DNA sequence: GCAAATTAATGATTTATTCAAG
DNA sequence: CTTGAATAAATCATTAATTTGC
């Protein structure tokens, strides 16, 4: 049953040039083809890797490798330097770095602590979004239009229909997958291996 | 400021079973531990590579071997068989396949035409969203709630005090681990080269 | 002082919306 | 008009910071 020809899939090639360019990209006019469009997608699968013994000792302190924060496996916890550089880039105009740029950045920031490309991607996404929120809030405060909202409704609101497709209430339907929860008490296991798959996005700007 | 002994190592393990499952699964309650949440992320960069030899290998129906899709810059154009299978899976309950599943599906569908994992991912995303829209529209039409909403606003609404409503839900101390570095290989494509990067998602349910 | 309880930040996912190819 | 692709918005879940009782 398990014949997976997982062969290709792994063709990610990166020809990253050493020169890092924190180039700001022009804001896309959103109607034209800017070629630095990109996206980021990941998916991961826990690999079985049965033969993986817990041999990978977690030496409490590896001399050289400074696994900053993200050591064991929770979320990335950026260092001050990393944040600083990222903010600098942001201020420089970078908003949605493309793959190459992310690669570069990741590599650069890797000098200050463990980091992955996705962290960089997410950072920009989040930072951008949150700056926007902040801006919006501020502008609202400034205007503070004296408005009074009166809402009379003469009937019940539209009723979120059966599934609740509207308004995102909860994932009533998302389903997860297969594996049953068998691993109960053996809380100690070694790290699992993951399978990463990347997908190319279309080269052209959207 | 930085001193954290954050290291416990990860564990979390699971076993996945290779059987093809188009299994539908129970809906998760959204407050509890769901396992195998996943995500998908890709990113790609158009390489300059001016030499474009559009070899147009985009015949949508290669008998068996389909050189992985990445070909020309067009979008995936699913064949009838592919659509059929996908819909079958959808009806079967699949909504957001995880990495393994996507991989399997992609492999399977690859027999009927060029396809990549991201296409599968997007298909499910879109199909789900559009089914939802359809549902919504239908239900709205059915009810056609005669509501009269009058809204005069004389002042700004309460303004959500902070921007982020935070919630405290559960406390699950899950660990995980990571680390994956994409190697680089250089191969000249007749077209553009893409940069692929994949990222792992966290294995444990959130 | 410290460790649990709270609160605030923010990393990571999911869903909704938008853009544009066909 | 349909729908693949991509982005933005919303939300979830953890971690860092702060408070509180002892």
Tab-separated table of C-alpha atoms (C1' of nucleotides) in Angstrom:
chain	number	residue	atom	x	y	z
A	1	UNK	CA	0.000	0.000	0.000
A	2	UNK	CA	2.557	2.453	0.732
A	3	UNK	CA	4.051	2.987	-2.562
A	4	UNK	CA	4.679	6.552	-2.756
A	5	UNK	CA	6.769	7.698	-5.504
A	6	UNK	CA	7.679	10.722	-3.769
A	7	UNK	CA	10.246	11.678	-6.125
A	8	UNK	CA	9.891	14.827	-7.821
A	9	UNK	CA	8.302	17.256	-5.535
A	10	UNK	CA	11.680	17.975	-4.407
A	11	UNK	CA	12.876	20.126	-7.064
A	12	UNK	CA	13.286	23.284	-5.337
A	13	UNK	CA	16.179	25.038	-6.551
A	14	UNK	CA	17.434	28.142	-5.319
A	15	UNK	CA	19.819	30.124	-7.115
A	16	UNK	CA	20.087	32.766	-4.611
A	17	UNK	CA	22.633	35.357	-5.273
A	18	UNK	CA	24.656	36.445	-2.397
A	19	UNK	CA	23.892	40.000	-2.854
A	20	UNK	CA	21.075	40.857	-0.756
A	21	UNK	CA	18.749	43.351	-1.958
A	22	UNK	CA	16.363	44.786	0.394
A	23	UNK	CA	14.875	46.388	-2.473
A	24	UNK	CA	11.594	47.815	-1.957
A	25	UNK	CA	9.273	46.823	-4.550
A	26	UNK	CA	6.972	49.244	-6.095
A	27	UNK	CA	3.548	48.830	-4.919
A	28	UNK	CA	1.805	46.930	-7.427
A	29	UNK	CA	-0.863	48.601	-9.226
A	30	UNK	CA	-2.793	45.614	-8.793
A	31	UNK	CA	-3.896	45.440	-12.286
A	32	UNK	CA	-0.743	44.927	-14.062
A	33	UNK	CA	1.910	42.352	-14.076
A	34	UNK	CA	4.498	43.016	-11.597
A	35	UNK	CA	6.664	40.093	-11.630
A	36	UNK	CA	7.597	39.963	-8.077
A	37	UNK	CA	4.404	38.483	-7.097
A	38	UNK	CA	4.790	35.481	-5.067
A	39	UNK	CA	3.147	33.533	-2.528
A	40	UNK	CA	3.983	31.124	0.074
A	41	UNK	CA	2.618	27.855	0.705
A	42	UNK	CA	3.634	24.969	2.673
A	43	UNK	CA	2.449	21.838	3.684
A	44	UNK	CA	3.750	19.401	5.936
A	45	UNK	CA	3.192	15.919	6.828
A	46	UNK	CA	4.402	14.100	9.742
A	47	UNK	CA	6.518	11.352	8.557
A	48	UNK	CA	6.244	8.072	10.262
A	49	UNK	CA	9.868	7.382	10.505
A	50	UNK	CA	9.488	4.447	12.731
A	51	UNK	CA	13.102	3.706	13.045
A	52	UNK	CA	13.839	6.923	14.582
A	53	UNK	CA	15.032	6.300	17.997
A	54	UNK	CA	15.275	8.887	20.539
A	55	UNK	CA	18.896	9.007	19.921
A	56	UNK	CA	18.871	12.573	19.021
A	57	UNK	CA	19.703	13.653	22.399
A	58	UNK	CA	18.734	17.010	23.179
A	59	UNK	CA	21.903	18.184	24.522
A	60	UNK	CA	20.883	20.966	26.747
A	61	UNK	CA	23.441	23.224	25.423
A	62	UNK	CA	25.129	22.922	22.211
A	63	UNK	CA	28.150	25.123	22.372
A	64	UNK	CA	28.193	26.521	18.974
A	65	UNK	CA	24.722	26.505	17.819
A	66	UNK	CA	22.848	29.162	19.493
A	67	UNK	CA	19.430	27.914	19.101
A	68	UNK	CA	18.042	31.100	20.201
A	69	UNK	CA	14.597	30.582	21.228
A	70	UNK	CA	12.851	28.386	18.928
A	71	UNK	CA	14.757	25.515	20.158
A	72	UNK	CA	12.501	22.715	20.886
A	73	UNK	CA	9.743	23.349	18.656
A	74	UNK	CA	7.327	25.905	19.359
A	75	UNK	CA	6.883	28.957	17.474
A	76	UNK	CA	9.574	31.211	16.319
A	77	UNK	CA	10.633	33.694	18.806
A	78	UNK	CA	12.592	36.390	17.095
A	79	UNK	CA	15.640	37.965	18.572
A	80	UNK	CA	16.099	41.630	18.881
A	81	UNK	CA	18.457	41.763	15.968
A	82	UNK	CA	16.095	39.865	13.799
A	83	UNK	CA	13.246	42.141	14.626
A	84	UNK	CA	15.398	45.121	14.011
A	85	UNK	CA	16.440	44.010	10.607
A	86	UNK	CA	12.955	43.076	9.650
A	87	UNK	CA	11.623	46.406	10.721
A	88	UNK	CA	14.324	48.139	8.850
A	89	UNK	CA	13.341	46.303	5.751
A	90	UNK	CA	9.750	47.072	6.352
A	91	UNK	CA	10.458	50.704	6.708
A	92	UNK	CA	12.539	50.431	3.613
A	93	UNK	CA	9.413	49.524	1.806
A	94	UNK	CA	9.487	45.816	1.709
A	95	UNK	CA	6.096	44.477	2.067
A	96	UNK	CA	5.797	41.096	0.498
A	97	UNK	CA	9.161	39.667	-0.253
A	98	UNK	CA	9.315	37.052	-2.871
A	99	UNK	CA	10.941	33.722	-2.574
A	100	UNK	CA	14.409	34.839	-3.322
A	101	UNK	CA	14.175	37.688	-0.990
A	102	UNK	CA	12.795	35.558	1.738
A	103	UNK	CA	15.546	33.124	1.229
A	104	UNK	CA	18.085	35.858	1.521
A	105	UNK	CA	16.519	37.374	4.515
A	106	UNK	CA	16.182	34.080	6.225
A	107	UNK	CA	19.769	33.360	5.614
A	108	UNK	CA	20.788	36.671	6.937
A	109	UNK	CA	18.642	36.513	9.998
A	110	UNK	CA	19.752	33.004	10.604
A	111	UNK	CA	22.941	34.461	11.895
A	112	UNK	CA	21.127	35.800	14.859
A	113	UNK	CA	19.011	32.869	15.734
A	114	UNK	CA	17.060	30.062	14.378
A	115	UNK	CA	14.627	31.042	11.781
A	116	UNK	CA	12.873	29.689	8.795
A	117	UNK	CA	11.551	31.231	5.676
A	118	UNK	CA	8.006	30.904	6.744
A	119	UNK	CA	8.716	32.975	9.787
A	120	UNK	CA	9.869	35.751	7.579
A	121	UNK	CA	6.872	35.418	5.399
A	122	UNK	CA	4.506	35.452	8.313
A	123	UNK	CA	6.270	38.302	9.914
A	124	UNK	CA	5.695	40.493	6.935
A	125	UNK	CA	2.145	39.417	6.606
A	126	UNK	CA	1.378	40.092	10.195
A	127	UNK	CA	3.325	43.257	10.462
A	128	UNK	CA	1.726	44.676	7.423
A	129	UNK	CA	-1.718	43.781	8.606
A	130	UNK	CA	-1.164	45.125	12.050
A	131	UNK	CA	0.322	48.351	10.901
A	132	UNK	CA	-2.718	48.762	8.813
A	133	UNK	CA	-4.988	48.165	11.740
A	134	UNK	CA	-3.133	50.660	13.774
A	135	UNK	CA	-3.398	53.231	11.067
A	136	UNK	CA	-7.028	52.642	10.704
A	137	UNK	CA	-7.713	52.962	14.345
A	138	UNK	CA	-5.756	56.127	14.578
A	139	UNK	CA	-7.517	57.721	11.724
A	140	UNK	CA	-10.807	56.775	13.235
A	141	UNK	CA	-9.919	58.378	16.459
A	142	UNK	CA	-8.872	61.500	14.739
A	143	UNK	CA	-12.046	61.895	12.871
A	144	UNK	CA	-14.366	60.629	15.498
A	145	UNK	CA	-17.370	61.537	13.500
A	146	UNK	CA	-20.209	62.117	15.876
A	147	UNK	CA	-22.465	59.504	14.553
A	148	UNK	CA	-25.348	57.827	16.171
A	149	UNK	CA	-26.282	54.452	15.078
A	150	UNK	CA	-29.817	53.452	15.333
A	151	UNK	CA	-30.803	50.166	13.976
A	152	UNK	CA	-34.316	49.061	13.740
A	153	UNK	CA	-34.948	45.769	12.301
A	154	UNK	CA	-38.357	44.622	11.744
A	155	UNK	CA	-37.577	41.070	11.523
A	156	UNK	CA	-35.056	38.595	12.561
A	157	UNK	CA	-31.758	38.861	10.913
A	158	UNK	CA	-30.994	36.665	7.958
A	159	UNK	CA	-30.348	33.555	9.882
A	160	UNK	CA	-26.969	32.117	9.241
A	161	UNK	CA	-28.283	29.190	7.321
A	162	UNK	CA	-27.602	25.706	8.059
A	163	UNK	CA	-23.961	25.195	7.998
A	164	UNK	CA	-23.127	28.531	9.164
A	165	UNK	CA	-21.245	29.324	6.063
A	166	UNK	CA	-21.776	32.858	6.771
A	167	UNK	CA	-19.770	34.777	9.153
A	168	UNK	CA	-17.368	32.094	9.953
A	169	UNK	CA	-18.456	30.858	13.212
A	170	UNK	CA	-16.678	27.705	13.611
A	171	UNK	CA	-15.357	25.069	11.518
A	172	UNK	CA	-18.242	22.858	11.674
A	173	UNK	CA	-16.997	20.970	8.837
A	174	UNK	CA	-13.400	21.004	8.739
A	175	UNK	CA	-12.145	17.693	9.085
A	176	UNK	CA	-8.918	16.541	9.875
A	177	UNK	CA	-7.517	13.385	8.913
A	178	UNK	CA	-6.982	10.012	9.484
A	179	UNK	CA	-4.857	9.033	12.213
A	180	UNK	CA	-6.578	8.033	15.295
A	181	UNK	CA	-5.094	9.261	18.411
A	182	UNK	CA	-3.517	6.067	19.330
A	183	UNK	CA	-0.414	7.488	20.771
A	184	UNK	CA	-1.612	8.159	24.167
A	185	UNK	CA	0.637	7.657	27.025
A	186	UNK	CA	3.895	7.424	25.281
A	187	UNK	CA	4.383	11.052	25.463
A	188	UNK	CA	8.008	10.780	24.906
A	189	UNK	CA	8.818	10.136	21.426
A	190	UNK	CA	11.425	11.401	19.299
A	191	UNK	CA	10.837	14.111	16.909
A	192	UNK	CA	8.989	13.159	13.914
A	193	UNK	CA	10.215	13.866	10.526
A	194	UNK	CA	8.173	15.947	8.303
A	195	UNK	CA	7.647	15.993	4.708
A	196	UNK	CA	7.732	19.280	3.150
A	197	UNK	CA	6.349	19.979	-0.151
A	198	UNK	CA	6.594	23.148	-1.957
A	199	UNK	CA	4.735	24.370	-4.803
A	200	UNK	CA	5.661	26.837	-7.330
A	201	UNK	CA	3.514	29.752	-7.891
A	202	UNK	CA	2.953	31.171	-11.162
A	203	UNK	CA	5.891	33.207	-12.243
A	204	UNK	CA	3.981	36.039	-13.558
A	205	UNK	CA	2.521	38.568	-11.304
A	206	UNK	CA	-0.983	37.818	-10.556
B	1	UNK	CA	17.212	40.361	28.284
B	2	UNK	CA	17.331	37.169	26.532
B	3	UNK	CA	17.702	34.203	28.642
B	4	UNK	CA	15.376	31.464	28.260
B	5	UNK	CA	16.040	27.934	28.825
B	6	UNK	CA	13.444	26.943	26.512
B	7	UNK	CA	14.301	23.568	25.660
B	8	UNK	CA	12.374	20.684	26.096
B	9	UNK	CA	12.510	18.811	23.048
B	10	UNK	CA	9.852	17.874	21.002
B	11	UNK	CA	7.953	14.856	20.784
B	12	UNK	CA	4.720	14.557	19.440
B	13	UNK	CA	4.448	11.789	17.309
B	14	UNK	CA	2.034	10.247	15.378
B	15	UNK	CA	1.629	7.538	13.124
B	16	UNK	CA	0.001	8.078	9.971
B	17	UNK	CA	-1.306	5.376	8.015
B	18	UNK	CA	-0.561	5.176	4.417
B	19	UNK	CA	-3.763	3.829	3.267
B	20	UNK	CA	-5.475	6.034	0.942
B	21	UNK	CA	-8.162	7.467	2.791
B	22	UNK	CA	-10.481	9.760	1.304
B	23	UNK	CA	-12.009	9.430	4.531
B	24	UNK	CA	-14.348	11.887	5.744
B	25	UNK	CA	-13.819	12.719	9.214
B	26	UNK	CA	-15.713	13.919	12.091
B	27	UNK	CA	-16.035	17.520	12.461
B	28	UNK	CA	-13.813	18.851	15.010
B	29	UNK	CA	-15.241	20.801	17.741
B	30	UNK	CA	-13.002	23.611	17.475
B	31	UNK	CA	-12.134	23.793	21.051
B	32	UNK	CA	-10.355	20.679	21.533
B	33	UNK	CA	-7.298	19.049	20.308
B	34	UNK	CA	-7.514	18.317	16.749
B	35	UNK	CA	-4.633	16.719	15.296
B	36	UNK	CA	-3.000	17.152	12.083
B	37	UNK	CA	-3.987	20.529	11.207
B	38	UNK	CA	-2.079	21.578	8.252
B	39	UNK	CA	-1.615	24.243	5.913
B	40	UNK	CA	-0.024	24.852	2.676
B	41	UNK	CA	2.283	27.440	1.592
B	42	UNK	CA	4.470	27.923	-1.320
B	43	UNK	CA	6.452	30.497	-2.704
B	44	UNK	CA	8.045	30.985	-5.896
B	45	UNK	CA	10.091	33.482	-7.589
B	46	UNK	CA	10.315	34.078	-11.187
B	47	UNK	CA	13.809	33.841	-12.232
B	48	UNK	CA	14.981	36.315	-14.725
B	49	UNK	CA	16.134	33.830	-17.245
B	50	UNK	CA	15.438	35.765	-20.355
B	51	UNK	CA	15.965	32.835	-22.587
B	52	UNK	CA	12.596	31.546	-22.912
B	53	UNK	CA	12.159	28.528	-24.960
B	54	UNK	CA	8.587	27.950	-24.461
B	55	UNK	CA	8.615	24.369	-25.328
B	56	UNK	CA	4.961	24.267	-24.716
B	57	UNK	CA	4.894	20.980	-23.127
B	58	UNK	CA	1.576	21.673	-21.883
B	59	UNK	CA	-0.353	18.971	-23.354
B	60	UNK	CA	-2.916	18.211	-20.821
B	61	UNK	CA	-2.926	14.602	-21.399
B	62	UNK	CA	0.174	12.718	-21.219
B	63	UNK	CA	-0.457	9.044	-21.074
B	64	UNK	CA	1.487	8.313	-18.038
B	65	UNK	CA	4.328	10.415	-17.178
B	66	UNK	CA	3.559	13.928	-16.807
B	67	UNK	CA	6.560	15.903	-16.220
B	68	UNK	CA	5.511	17.788	-13.346
B	69	UNK	CA	3.599	20.629	-14.006
B	70	UNK	CA	5.580	23.550	-13.718
B	71	UNK	CA	5.534	24.248	-17.320
B	72	UNK	CA	4.357	27.286	-19.006
B	73	UNK	CA	2.919	30.060	-17.103
B	74	UNK	CA	-0.630	29.080	-17.529
B	75	UNK	CA	-2.885	27.906	-14.906
B	76	UNK	CA	-3.981	24.449	-14.230
B	77	UNK	CA	-6.742	23.289	-16.346
B	78	UNK	CA	-8.257	20.251	-14.826
B	79	UNK	CA	-9.437	17.369	-16.882
B	80	UNK	CA	-12.791	15.829	-16.496
B	81	UNK	CA	-11.437	12.860	-14.660
B	82	UNK	CA	-9.583	15.036	-12.256
B	83	UNK	CA	-12.616	17.096	-11.489
B	84	UNK	CA	-14.664	14.017	-11.049
B	85	UNK	CA	-12.313	12.519	-8.569
B	86	UNK	CA	-11.977	15.722	-6.671
B	87	UNK	CA	-15.675	16.159	-6.431
B	88	UNK	CA	-16.061	12.645	-5.303
B	89	UNK	CA	-13.622	13.305	-2.544
B	90	UNK	CA	-15.363	16.479	-1.669
B	91	UNK	CA	-18.651	14.757	-1.437
B	92	UNK	CA	-16.939	12.150	0.626
B	93	UNK	CA	-16.276	14.818	3.129
B	94	UNK	CA	-12.823	15.946	2.334
B	95	UNK	CA	-12.346	19.620	2.784
B	96	UNK	CA	-8.836	20.402	3.671
B	97	UNK	CA	-6.532	17.574	2.886
B	98	UNK	CA	-3.278	17.534	4.651
B	99	UNK	CA	0.059	17.225	3.056
B	100	UNK	CA	0.052	13.530	2.734
B	101	UNK	CA	-3.349	13.478	1.327
B	102	UNK	CA	-2.549	16.169	-1.124
B	103	UNK	CA	0.449	14.335	-2.198
B	104	UNK	CA	-1.523	11.192	-2.736
B	105	UNK	CA	-4.239	12.952	-4.557
B	106	UNK	CA	-1.843	14.792	-6.741
B	107	UNK	CA	-0.141	11.625	-7.611
B	108	UNK	CA	-3.369	9.983	-8.441
B	109	UNK	CA	-4.694	12.813	-10.490
B	110	UNK	CA	-1.414	13.128	-12.228
B	111	UNK	CA	-2.409	10.109	-14.218
B	112	UNK	CA	-5.037	12.098	-15.925
B	113	UNK	CA	-3.168	15.213	-16.649
B	114	UNK	CA	-0.637	17.583	-15.443
B	115	UNK	CA	-1.226	18.733	-11.972
B	116	UNK	CA	0.575	19.961	-8.945
B	117	UNK	CA	-0.140	19.801	-5.300
B	118	UNK	CA	-1.025	23.396	-5.068
B	119	UNK	CA	-3.734	22.883	-7.600
B	120	UNK	CA	-5.297	20.330	-5.376
B	121	UNK	CA	-4.954	22.575	-2.422
B	122	UNK	CA	-6.507	25.497	-4.213
B	123	UNK	CA	-9.226	23.408	-5.630
B	124	UNK	CA	-10.399	22.381	-2.226
B	125	UNK	CA	-10.113	25.857	-0.909
B	126	UNK	CA	-12.091	27.318	-3.712
B	127	UNK	CA	-14.617	24.612	-3.928
B	128	UNK	CA	-15.342	24.810	-0.274
B	129	UNK	CA	-15.659	28.549	-0.372
B	130	UNK	CA	-17.869	28.529	-3.388
B	131	UNK	CA	-20.122	25.867	-2.144
B	132	UNK	CA	-20.542	27.957	0.896
B	133	UNK	CA	-21.404	30.999	-1.130
B	134	UNK	CA	-23.912	29.054	-3.035
B	135	UNK	CA	-25.477	27.806	0.138
B	136	UNK	CA	-25.630	31.227	1.518
B	137	UNK	CA	-27.212	32.679	-1.503
B	138	UNK	CA	-29.781	29.959	-1.617
B	139	UNK	CA	-30.764	30.271	1.936
B	140	UNK	CA	-31.038	33.974	1.620
B	141	UNK	CA	-33.316	33.682	-1.289
B	142	UNK	CA	-35.475	31.260	0.559
B	143	UNK	CA	-35.940	33.390	3.530
B	144	UNK	CA	-35.949	36.717	1.873
B	145	UNK	CA	-36.291	38.285	5.207
B	146	UNK	CA	-38.241	41.458	4.967
B	147	UNK	CA	-36.079	43.399	7.199
B	148	UNK	CA	-36.021	47.026	7.451
B	149	UNK	CA	-32.805	48.300	8.603
B	150	UNK	CA	-32.440	51.883	9.203
B	151	UNK	CA	-29.173	53.092	10.324
B	152	UNK	CA	-28.544	56.543	11.322
B	153	UNK	CA	-25.299	57.004	12.916
B	154	UNK	CA	-24.559	59.970	14.898
B	155	UNK	CA	-21.460	58.794	16.456
B	156	UNK	CA	-18.874	56.238	15.964
B	157	UNK	CA	-19.555	52.886	17.302
B	158	UNK	CA	-17.788	51.912	20.477
B	159	UNK	CA	-14.602	51.232	18.704
B	160	UNK	CA	-13.262	47.874	19.667
B	161	UNK	CA	-10.949	49.188	22.229
B	162	UNK	CA	-8.024	47.190	21.229
B	163	UNK	CA	-7.424	45.762	17.942
B	164	UNK	CA	-6.954	42.238	18.938
B	165	UNK	CA	-9.587	40.484	20.822
B	166	UNK	CA	-7.628	37.885	22.480
B	167	UNK	CA	-9.003	34.867	23.888
B	168	UNK	CA	-7.760	32.353	26.144
B	169	UNK	CA	-8.829	29.011	25.245
B	170	UNK	CA	-7.003	26.063	26.257
B	171	UNK	CA	-3.654	25.246	27.390
B	172	UNK	CA	-1.998	22.633	25.459
B	173	UNK	CA	1.627	22.317	25.787
B	174	UNK	CA	2.473	20.709	22.649
B	175	UNK	CA	5.901	20.600	21.374
B	176	UNK	CA	7.209	20.085	18.062
B	177	UNK	CA	10.323	20.449	16.306
B	178	UNK	CA	11.430	21.604	13.091
B	179	UNK	CA	14.183	22.348	10.872
B	180	UNK	CA	14.363	21.806	7.323
B	181	UNK	CA	16.562	23.431	4.965
B	182	UNK	CA	16.057	23.385	1.349
B	183	UNK	CA	19.003	22.536	-0.636
B	184	UNK	CA	19.671	24.122	-3.873
B	185	UNK	CA	20.148	22.616	-7.178
B	186	UNK	CA	20.536	24.339	-10.353
B	187	UNK	CA	18.981	23.154	-13.451
B	188	UNK	CA	18.245	25.308	-16.341
B	189	UNK	CA	14.803	25.161	-17.476
B	190	UNK	CA	13.920	26.299	-20.816
B	191	UNK	CA	11.591	28.575	-19.128
B	192	UNK	CA	11.825	30.340	-15.978
B	193	UNK	CA	13.197	28.702	-13.013
B	194	UNK	CA	11.247	28.865	-9.911
B	195	UNK	CA	12.221	28.986	-6.453
B	196	UNK	CA	10.339	26.777	-4.256
B	197	UNK	CA	10.303	26.885	-0.608
B	198	UNK	CA	8.310	24.780	1.656
B	199	UNK	CA	7.621	25.133	5.171
B	200	UNK	CA	6.524	22.756	7.770
B	201	UNK	CA	3.440	23.273	9.693
B	202	UNK	CA	3.023	22.323	13.136
B	203	UNK	CA	2.173	18.722	13.450
B	204	UNK	CA	0.070	18.668	16.467
B	205	UNK	CA	-3.383	19.944	16.390
B	206	UNK	CA	-3.541	23.363	17.613
C	1	DG	C1'	11.076	37.379	45.747
C	2	DC	C1'	8.651	33.914	43.268
C	3	DA	C1'	5.166	31.348	40.937
C	4	DA	C1'	0.416	31.051	39.523
C	5	DA	C1'	-3.071	33.911	37.263
C	6	DT	C1'	-3.993	37.634	33.919
C	7	DT	C1'	-3.221	40.441	30.238
C	8	DA	C1'	-0.959	41.861	26.128
C	9	DA	C1'	1.682	40.601	21.853
C	10	DT	C1'	2.312	38.252	18.133
C	11	DG	C1'	3.403	33.917	15.511
C	12	DA	C1'	0.676	30.729	12.738
C	13	DT	C1'	-3.924	29.187	10.354
C	14	DT	C1'	-8.101	29.593	8.313
C	15	DT	C1'	-11.592	32.007	5.751
C	16	DA	C1'	-13.214	35.660	2.847
C	17	DT	C1'	-12.295	38.534	-1.018
C	18	DT	C1'	-10.219	39.857	-5.096
C	19	DC	C1'	-7.936	39.396	-9.630
C	20	DA	C1'	-7.828	37.775	-13.952
C	21	DA	C1'	-7.168	33.631	-17.386
C	22	DG	C1'	-9.991	30.912	-20.448
D	1	DC	C1'	-19.338	33.619	-16.474
D	2	DT	C1'	-16.593	30.122	-14.367
D	3	DT	C1'	-12.840	29.289	-11.548
D	4	DG	C1'	-7.676	28.866	-10.711
D	5	DA	C1'	-4.640	31.727	-8.220
D	6	DA	C1'	-3.246	35.143	-4.864
D	7	DT	C1'	-3.904	38.399	-1.157
D	8	DA	C1'	-6.067	40.390	2.801
D	9	DA	C1'	-8.776	39.945	6.884
D	10	DA	C1'	-10.117	37.360	10.746
D	11	DT	C1'	-9.055	34.195	14.121
D	12	DC	C1'	-6.667	30.959	16.840
D	13	DA	C1'	-3.047	29.545	20.045
D	14	DT	C1'	1.341	30.393	22.446
D	15	DT	C1'	4.562	33.010	24.301
D	16	DA	C1'	6.175	37.251	26.739
D	17	DA	C1'	4.965	40.673	30.062
D	18	DT	C1'	2.531	42.168	34.000
D	19	DT	C1'	-0.046	41.651	38.079
D	20	DT	C1'	-1.276	39.465	42.427
D	21	DG	C1'	-1.284	36.577	46.638
D	22	DC	C1'	1.669	34.568	49.633
